[in-house]
Each structure stands twice: as C-alpha cells, then as structure tokens.
CSV table of C-alpha atoms and ligand atoms in Angstrom, one decimal:
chain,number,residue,atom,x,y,z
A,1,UNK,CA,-148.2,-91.9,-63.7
A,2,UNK,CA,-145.8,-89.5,-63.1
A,3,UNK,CA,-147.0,-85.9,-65.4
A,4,UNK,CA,-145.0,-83.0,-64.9
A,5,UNK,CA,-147.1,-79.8,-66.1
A,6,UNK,CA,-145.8,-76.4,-67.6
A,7,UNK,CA,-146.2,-73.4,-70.1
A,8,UNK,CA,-145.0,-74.5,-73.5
A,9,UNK,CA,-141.9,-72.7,-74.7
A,10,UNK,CA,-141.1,-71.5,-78.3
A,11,UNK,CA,-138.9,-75.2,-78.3
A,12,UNK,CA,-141.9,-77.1,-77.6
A,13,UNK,CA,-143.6,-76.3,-81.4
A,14,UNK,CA,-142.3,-79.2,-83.4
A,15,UNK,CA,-144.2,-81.6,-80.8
A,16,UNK,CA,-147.1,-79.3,-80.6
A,17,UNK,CA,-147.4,-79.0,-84.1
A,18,UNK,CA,-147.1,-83.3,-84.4
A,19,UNK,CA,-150.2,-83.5,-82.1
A,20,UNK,CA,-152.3,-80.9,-83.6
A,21,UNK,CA,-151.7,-82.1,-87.0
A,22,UNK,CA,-151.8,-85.9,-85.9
A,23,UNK,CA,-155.8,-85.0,-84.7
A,24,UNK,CA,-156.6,-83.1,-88.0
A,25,UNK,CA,-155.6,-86.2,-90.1
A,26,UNK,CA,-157.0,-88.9,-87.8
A,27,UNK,CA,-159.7,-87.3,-85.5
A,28,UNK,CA,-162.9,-85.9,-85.8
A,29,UNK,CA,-161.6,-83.7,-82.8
A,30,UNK,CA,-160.6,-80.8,-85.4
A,31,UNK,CA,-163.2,-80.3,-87.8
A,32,UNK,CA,-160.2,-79.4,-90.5
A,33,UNK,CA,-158.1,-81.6,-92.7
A,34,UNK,CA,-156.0,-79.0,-93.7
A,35,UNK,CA,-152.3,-80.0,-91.4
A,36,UNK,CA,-150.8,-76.6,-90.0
A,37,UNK,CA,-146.9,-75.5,-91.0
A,38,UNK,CA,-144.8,-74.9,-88.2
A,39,UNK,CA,-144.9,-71.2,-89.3
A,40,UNK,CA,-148.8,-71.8,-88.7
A,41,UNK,CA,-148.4,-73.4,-85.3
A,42,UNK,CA,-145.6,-70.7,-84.3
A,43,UNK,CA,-148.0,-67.6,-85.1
A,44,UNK,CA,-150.9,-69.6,-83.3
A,45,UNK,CA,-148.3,-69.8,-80.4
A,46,UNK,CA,-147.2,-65.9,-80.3
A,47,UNK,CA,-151.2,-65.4,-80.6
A,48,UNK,CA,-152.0,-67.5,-77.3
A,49,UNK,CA,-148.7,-65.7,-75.5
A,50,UNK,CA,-149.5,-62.1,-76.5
A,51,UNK,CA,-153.0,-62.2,-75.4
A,52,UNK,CA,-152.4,-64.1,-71.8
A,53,UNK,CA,-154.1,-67.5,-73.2
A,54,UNK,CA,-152.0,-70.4,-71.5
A,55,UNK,CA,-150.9,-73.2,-74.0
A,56,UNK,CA,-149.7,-75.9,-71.2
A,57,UNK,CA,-147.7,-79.0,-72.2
A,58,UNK,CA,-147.7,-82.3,-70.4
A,59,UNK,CA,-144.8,-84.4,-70.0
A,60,UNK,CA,-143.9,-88.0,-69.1
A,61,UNK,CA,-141.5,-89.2,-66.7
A,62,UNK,CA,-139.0,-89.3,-70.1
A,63,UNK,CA,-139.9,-85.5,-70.1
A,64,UNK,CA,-141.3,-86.1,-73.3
A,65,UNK,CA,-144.5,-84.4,-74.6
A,66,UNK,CA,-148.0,-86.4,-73.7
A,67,UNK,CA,-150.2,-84.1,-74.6
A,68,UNK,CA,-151.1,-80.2,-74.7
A,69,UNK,CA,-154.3,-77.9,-73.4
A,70,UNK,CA,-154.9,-74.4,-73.9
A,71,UNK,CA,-158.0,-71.8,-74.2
A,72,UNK,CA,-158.9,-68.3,-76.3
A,73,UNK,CA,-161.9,-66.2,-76.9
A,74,UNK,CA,-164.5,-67.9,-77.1
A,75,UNK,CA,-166.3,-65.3,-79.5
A,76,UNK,CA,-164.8,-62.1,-80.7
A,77,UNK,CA,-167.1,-59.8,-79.4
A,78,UNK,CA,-166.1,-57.8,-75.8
A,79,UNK,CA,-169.3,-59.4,-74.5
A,80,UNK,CA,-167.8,-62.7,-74.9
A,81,UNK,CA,-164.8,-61.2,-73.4
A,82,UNK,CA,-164.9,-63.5,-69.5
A,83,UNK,CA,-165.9,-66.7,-71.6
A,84,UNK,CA,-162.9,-69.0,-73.0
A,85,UNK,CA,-163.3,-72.1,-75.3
A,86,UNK,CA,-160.3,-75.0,-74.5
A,87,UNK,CA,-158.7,-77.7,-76.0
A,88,UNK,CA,-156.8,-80.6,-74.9
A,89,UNK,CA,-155.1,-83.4,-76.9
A,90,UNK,CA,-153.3,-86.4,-75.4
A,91,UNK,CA,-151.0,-88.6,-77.7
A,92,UNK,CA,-152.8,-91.7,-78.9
A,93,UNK,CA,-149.7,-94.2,-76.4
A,94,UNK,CA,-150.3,-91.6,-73.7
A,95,UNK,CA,-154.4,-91.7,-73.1
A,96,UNK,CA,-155.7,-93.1,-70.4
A,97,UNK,CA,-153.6,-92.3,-67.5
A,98,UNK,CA,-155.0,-89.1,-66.4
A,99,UNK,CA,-153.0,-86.7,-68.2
A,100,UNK,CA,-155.8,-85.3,-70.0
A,101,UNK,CA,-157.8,-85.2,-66.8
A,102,UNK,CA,-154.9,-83.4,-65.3
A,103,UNK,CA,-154.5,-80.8,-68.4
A,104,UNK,CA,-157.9,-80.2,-67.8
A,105,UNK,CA,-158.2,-79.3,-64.3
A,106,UNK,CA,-154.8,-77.2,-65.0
A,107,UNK,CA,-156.8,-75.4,-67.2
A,108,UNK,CA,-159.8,-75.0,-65.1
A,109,UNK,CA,-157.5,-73.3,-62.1
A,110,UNK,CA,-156.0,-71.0,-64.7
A,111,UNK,CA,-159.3,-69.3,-66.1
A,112,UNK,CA,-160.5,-69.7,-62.6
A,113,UNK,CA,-157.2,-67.0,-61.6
A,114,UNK,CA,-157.6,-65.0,-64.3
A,115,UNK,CA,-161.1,-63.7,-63.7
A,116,UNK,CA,-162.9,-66.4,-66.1
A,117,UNK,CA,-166.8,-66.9,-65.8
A,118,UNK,CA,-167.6,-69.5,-68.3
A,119,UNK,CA,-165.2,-71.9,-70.0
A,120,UNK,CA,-167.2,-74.0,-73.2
A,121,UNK,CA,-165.8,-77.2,-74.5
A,122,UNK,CA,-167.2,-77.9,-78.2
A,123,UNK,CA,-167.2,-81.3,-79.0
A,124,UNK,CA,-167.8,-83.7,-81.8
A,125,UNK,CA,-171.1,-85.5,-80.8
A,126,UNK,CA,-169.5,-89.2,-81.4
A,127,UNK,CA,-166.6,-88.4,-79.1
A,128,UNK,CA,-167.8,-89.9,-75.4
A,129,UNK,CA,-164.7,-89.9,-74.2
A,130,UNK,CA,-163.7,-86.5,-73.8
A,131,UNK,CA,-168.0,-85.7,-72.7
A,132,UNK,CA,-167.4,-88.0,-70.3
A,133,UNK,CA,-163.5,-86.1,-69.2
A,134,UNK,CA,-165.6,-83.1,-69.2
A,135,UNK,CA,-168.9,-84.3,-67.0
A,136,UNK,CA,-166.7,-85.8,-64.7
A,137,UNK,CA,-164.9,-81.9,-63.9
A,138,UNK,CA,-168.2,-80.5,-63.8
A,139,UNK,CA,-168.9,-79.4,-67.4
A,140,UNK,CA,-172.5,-79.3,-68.3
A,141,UNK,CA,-173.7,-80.2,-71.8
A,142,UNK,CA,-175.8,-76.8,-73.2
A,143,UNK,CA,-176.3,-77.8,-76.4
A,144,UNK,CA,-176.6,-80.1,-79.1
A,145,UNK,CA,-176.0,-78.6,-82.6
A,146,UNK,CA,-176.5,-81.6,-85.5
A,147,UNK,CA,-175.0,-81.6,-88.7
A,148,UNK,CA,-173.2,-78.2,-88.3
A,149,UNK,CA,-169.4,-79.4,-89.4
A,150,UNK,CA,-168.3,-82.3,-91.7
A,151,UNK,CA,-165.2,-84.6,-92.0
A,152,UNK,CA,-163.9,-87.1,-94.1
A,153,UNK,CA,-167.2,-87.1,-96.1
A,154,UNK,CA,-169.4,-87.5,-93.0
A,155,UNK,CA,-172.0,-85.1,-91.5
A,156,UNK,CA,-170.3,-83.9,-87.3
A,157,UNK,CA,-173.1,-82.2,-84.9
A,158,UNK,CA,-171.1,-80.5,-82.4
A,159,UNK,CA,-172.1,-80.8,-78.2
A,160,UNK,CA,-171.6,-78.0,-76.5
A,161,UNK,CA,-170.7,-78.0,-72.4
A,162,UNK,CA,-170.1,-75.4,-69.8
A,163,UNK,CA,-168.6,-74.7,-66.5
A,164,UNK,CA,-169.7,-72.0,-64.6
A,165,UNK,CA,-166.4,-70.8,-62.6
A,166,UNK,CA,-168.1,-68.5,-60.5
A,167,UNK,CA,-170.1,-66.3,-59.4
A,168,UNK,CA,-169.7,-62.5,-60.0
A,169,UNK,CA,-172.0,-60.4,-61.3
A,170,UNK,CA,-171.1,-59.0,-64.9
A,171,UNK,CA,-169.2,-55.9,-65.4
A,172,UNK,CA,-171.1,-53.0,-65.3
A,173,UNK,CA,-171.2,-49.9,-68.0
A,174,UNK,CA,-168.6,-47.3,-67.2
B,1,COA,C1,-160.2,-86.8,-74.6
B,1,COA,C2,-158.8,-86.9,-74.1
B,1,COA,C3,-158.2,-85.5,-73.9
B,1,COA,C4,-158.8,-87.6,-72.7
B,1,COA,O1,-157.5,-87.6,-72.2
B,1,COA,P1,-157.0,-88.9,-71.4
B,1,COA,O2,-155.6,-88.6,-70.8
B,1,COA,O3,-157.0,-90.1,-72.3
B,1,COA,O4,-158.1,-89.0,-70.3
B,1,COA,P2,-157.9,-89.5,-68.8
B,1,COA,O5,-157.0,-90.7,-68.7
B,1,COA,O6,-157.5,-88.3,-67.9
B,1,COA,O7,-159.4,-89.9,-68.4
B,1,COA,C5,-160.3,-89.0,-67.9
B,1,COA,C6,-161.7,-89.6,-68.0
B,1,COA,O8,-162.1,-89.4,-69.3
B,1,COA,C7,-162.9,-90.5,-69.7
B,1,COA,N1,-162.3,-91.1,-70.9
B,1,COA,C8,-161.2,-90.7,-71.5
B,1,COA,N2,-161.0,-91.4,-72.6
B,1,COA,C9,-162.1,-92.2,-72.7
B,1,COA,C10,-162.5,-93.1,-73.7
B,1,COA,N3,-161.8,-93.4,-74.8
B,1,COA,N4,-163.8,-93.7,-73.6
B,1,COA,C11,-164.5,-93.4,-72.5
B,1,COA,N5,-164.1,-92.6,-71.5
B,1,COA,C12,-163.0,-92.0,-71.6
B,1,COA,C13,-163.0,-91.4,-68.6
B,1,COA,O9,-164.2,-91.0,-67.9
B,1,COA,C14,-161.8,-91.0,-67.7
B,1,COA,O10,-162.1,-91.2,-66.3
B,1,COA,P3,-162.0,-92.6,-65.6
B,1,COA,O11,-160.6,-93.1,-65.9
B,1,COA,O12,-162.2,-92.3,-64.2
B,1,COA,O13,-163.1,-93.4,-66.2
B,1,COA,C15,-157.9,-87.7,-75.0
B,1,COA,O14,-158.4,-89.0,-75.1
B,1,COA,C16,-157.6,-87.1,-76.3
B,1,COA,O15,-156.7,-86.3,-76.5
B,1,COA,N6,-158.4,-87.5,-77.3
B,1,COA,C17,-158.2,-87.0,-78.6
B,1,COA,C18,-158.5,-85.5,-78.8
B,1,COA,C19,-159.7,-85.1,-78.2
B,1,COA,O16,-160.8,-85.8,-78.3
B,1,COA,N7,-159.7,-84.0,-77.4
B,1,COA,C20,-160.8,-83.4,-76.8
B,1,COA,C21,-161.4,-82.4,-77.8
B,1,COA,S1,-162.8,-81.6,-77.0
C-alpha cells in the first residue's frame, strides 16, 4: 500500500484529535475515557514541537490521515532524559497494511538520530496485536505489571517492552 510519511502540521489536529479520541472511547489502548478538546490536542501538539518529540502522520494514497506515531519523556526526571515512551494509532479501515509497522520503524530511526538509548512501549496486556508489531521490530517485553489501570469497569495490567537503540555508555558527571 502506498503510505506517504511526514511531520504533522498545526492543520493536521482535527484528524489527530478524531483518532486519539476514537481509541479513548473504543480501546483499551488509552487507559482514559475522558475525549480530549481540540484546544487539548493543540497544546499536546505545541508540547511535542517545542521539546523536539516528532508527532508523524501517515497518509493513504487519497492523502488522507491512516494513522499517527509519536514519543516524549518517558519519566520526568533528567535521568530518564535518553529514554522515550511512543505511541502509534492506525484508523480501525486502515489496519493491517503495514502502516503501523511503518510508523513504527519511522519512529525507531528518529530516536535512533537523535541520540535515543531506550525507547519503552507500554501496553495493555490483552492487546497482542500491537506486542506482536512490537516483537517483530525488536522490542523486548520487560515487564508485566497486573491490574495497575482500569477501563470500562474492567481491571488493565500493563506489558512493558524495550528496545535498546544502542550502545553508548551513559553521560558522565560534569
Ligand atoms: C497496533 C497497531 C498500531 C498496528 O498497526 P497496523 O497498521 O494494523 O499493523 P501492521 O499492518 O503494520 O502489522 C504489523 C504486525 O503487527 C501484528 N499485528 C497487527 N495487528 C494485529 C492483530 N490485530 N492481531 C495480531 N497481530 C497483529 C502482526 O504481527 C503484523 O505483522 P504481519 O502482518 O507480518 O503478521 C494498530 O492495530 C492500532 O492502531 N491499534 C489500535 C491502537 C493500538 O493498539 N496502538 C498501540 C498502542 S501501544
């Protein structure tokens, strides 16, 4: 299929915010139910940008939005500070085709330029599909935390994988 892949622009929000708030009322993906405002999704947005965090769209041969990825901080602590947690959501009609794979690996090569050293994916236990997105790109599950979120009146644990994107030593006191 035929994915074009870019940075989101400030005109992309009203189809980021569908997807994100399409997940929190019908996936276990976001452990929320609470649907973001565009104001919300905007301020997430200017967030991502001012900090250096992509936020990369996919689009279809129609150039319309398939699906988005991005990453942030893993932790806010400066020791956290070359670790990044990601996300990647692929319209319902779009899954399937390898768009998620490719957000994925577009992700990958950007934390890998900018210096990255551990990328985390935290995902609901019951969600095999994106473990097995993740384990096929190398991601190694680290963890298995039960019952720490809930949904719709339903108990989540939360699996917890890792890539190692290199191998540098860590920074050293100044
Ligand atoms: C998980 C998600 C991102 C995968 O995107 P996608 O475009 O459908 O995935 P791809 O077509 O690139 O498939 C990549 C691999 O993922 C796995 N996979 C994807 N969906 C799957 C499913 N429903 N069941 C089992 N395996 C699945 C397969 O191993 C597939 O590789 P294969 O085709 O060689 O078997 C997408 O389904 C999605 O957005 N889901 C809802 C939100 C979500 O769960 N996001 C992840 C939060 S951590």
């Amino acid at each position: 299929m035929a994915i074009n892949l870019c940075n989101a622009q400030v005109s992309d929000l009203d189809d980021l915010l569908a997807v994100h708030n399409d997940a929190v009322r019908n996936l276990d993906a976001l452990w929320t139910s609470q649907e973001q405002t565009l104001a919300q999704r905007t301020e997430w947005f200017e967030k991502q940008t001012a900090a250096g965090h992509p936020v990369v769209v996919a689009r279809d041969k129609d150039d319309a939005l398939a699906g988005y990825g991005s990453y942030g901080s893993f932790r806010d602590k400066s020791g956290y500070d070359l670790t990044v947690e990601h996300s990647v959501y692929v319209w319902p009609h779009a899954q399937g085709r390898g768009i998620g794979t490719a957000l994925l690996v577009e992700l990958i090569a950007r934390a890998r330029a900018a210096g990255i050293h551990t990328m985390i994916a935290g995902i609901d236990g019951r969600n095999a599909g994106s473990v097995r997105l993740h384990e096929t790109l190398g991601f190694v599950e680290q963890g298995l935390l039960k019952e720490v979120g809930f949904k719709n009146g339903r108990w989540l644990d939360l699996r917890l994988l890792a890539l190692r994107l290199n191998d540098c030593d860590p920074p050293q006191p100044a």
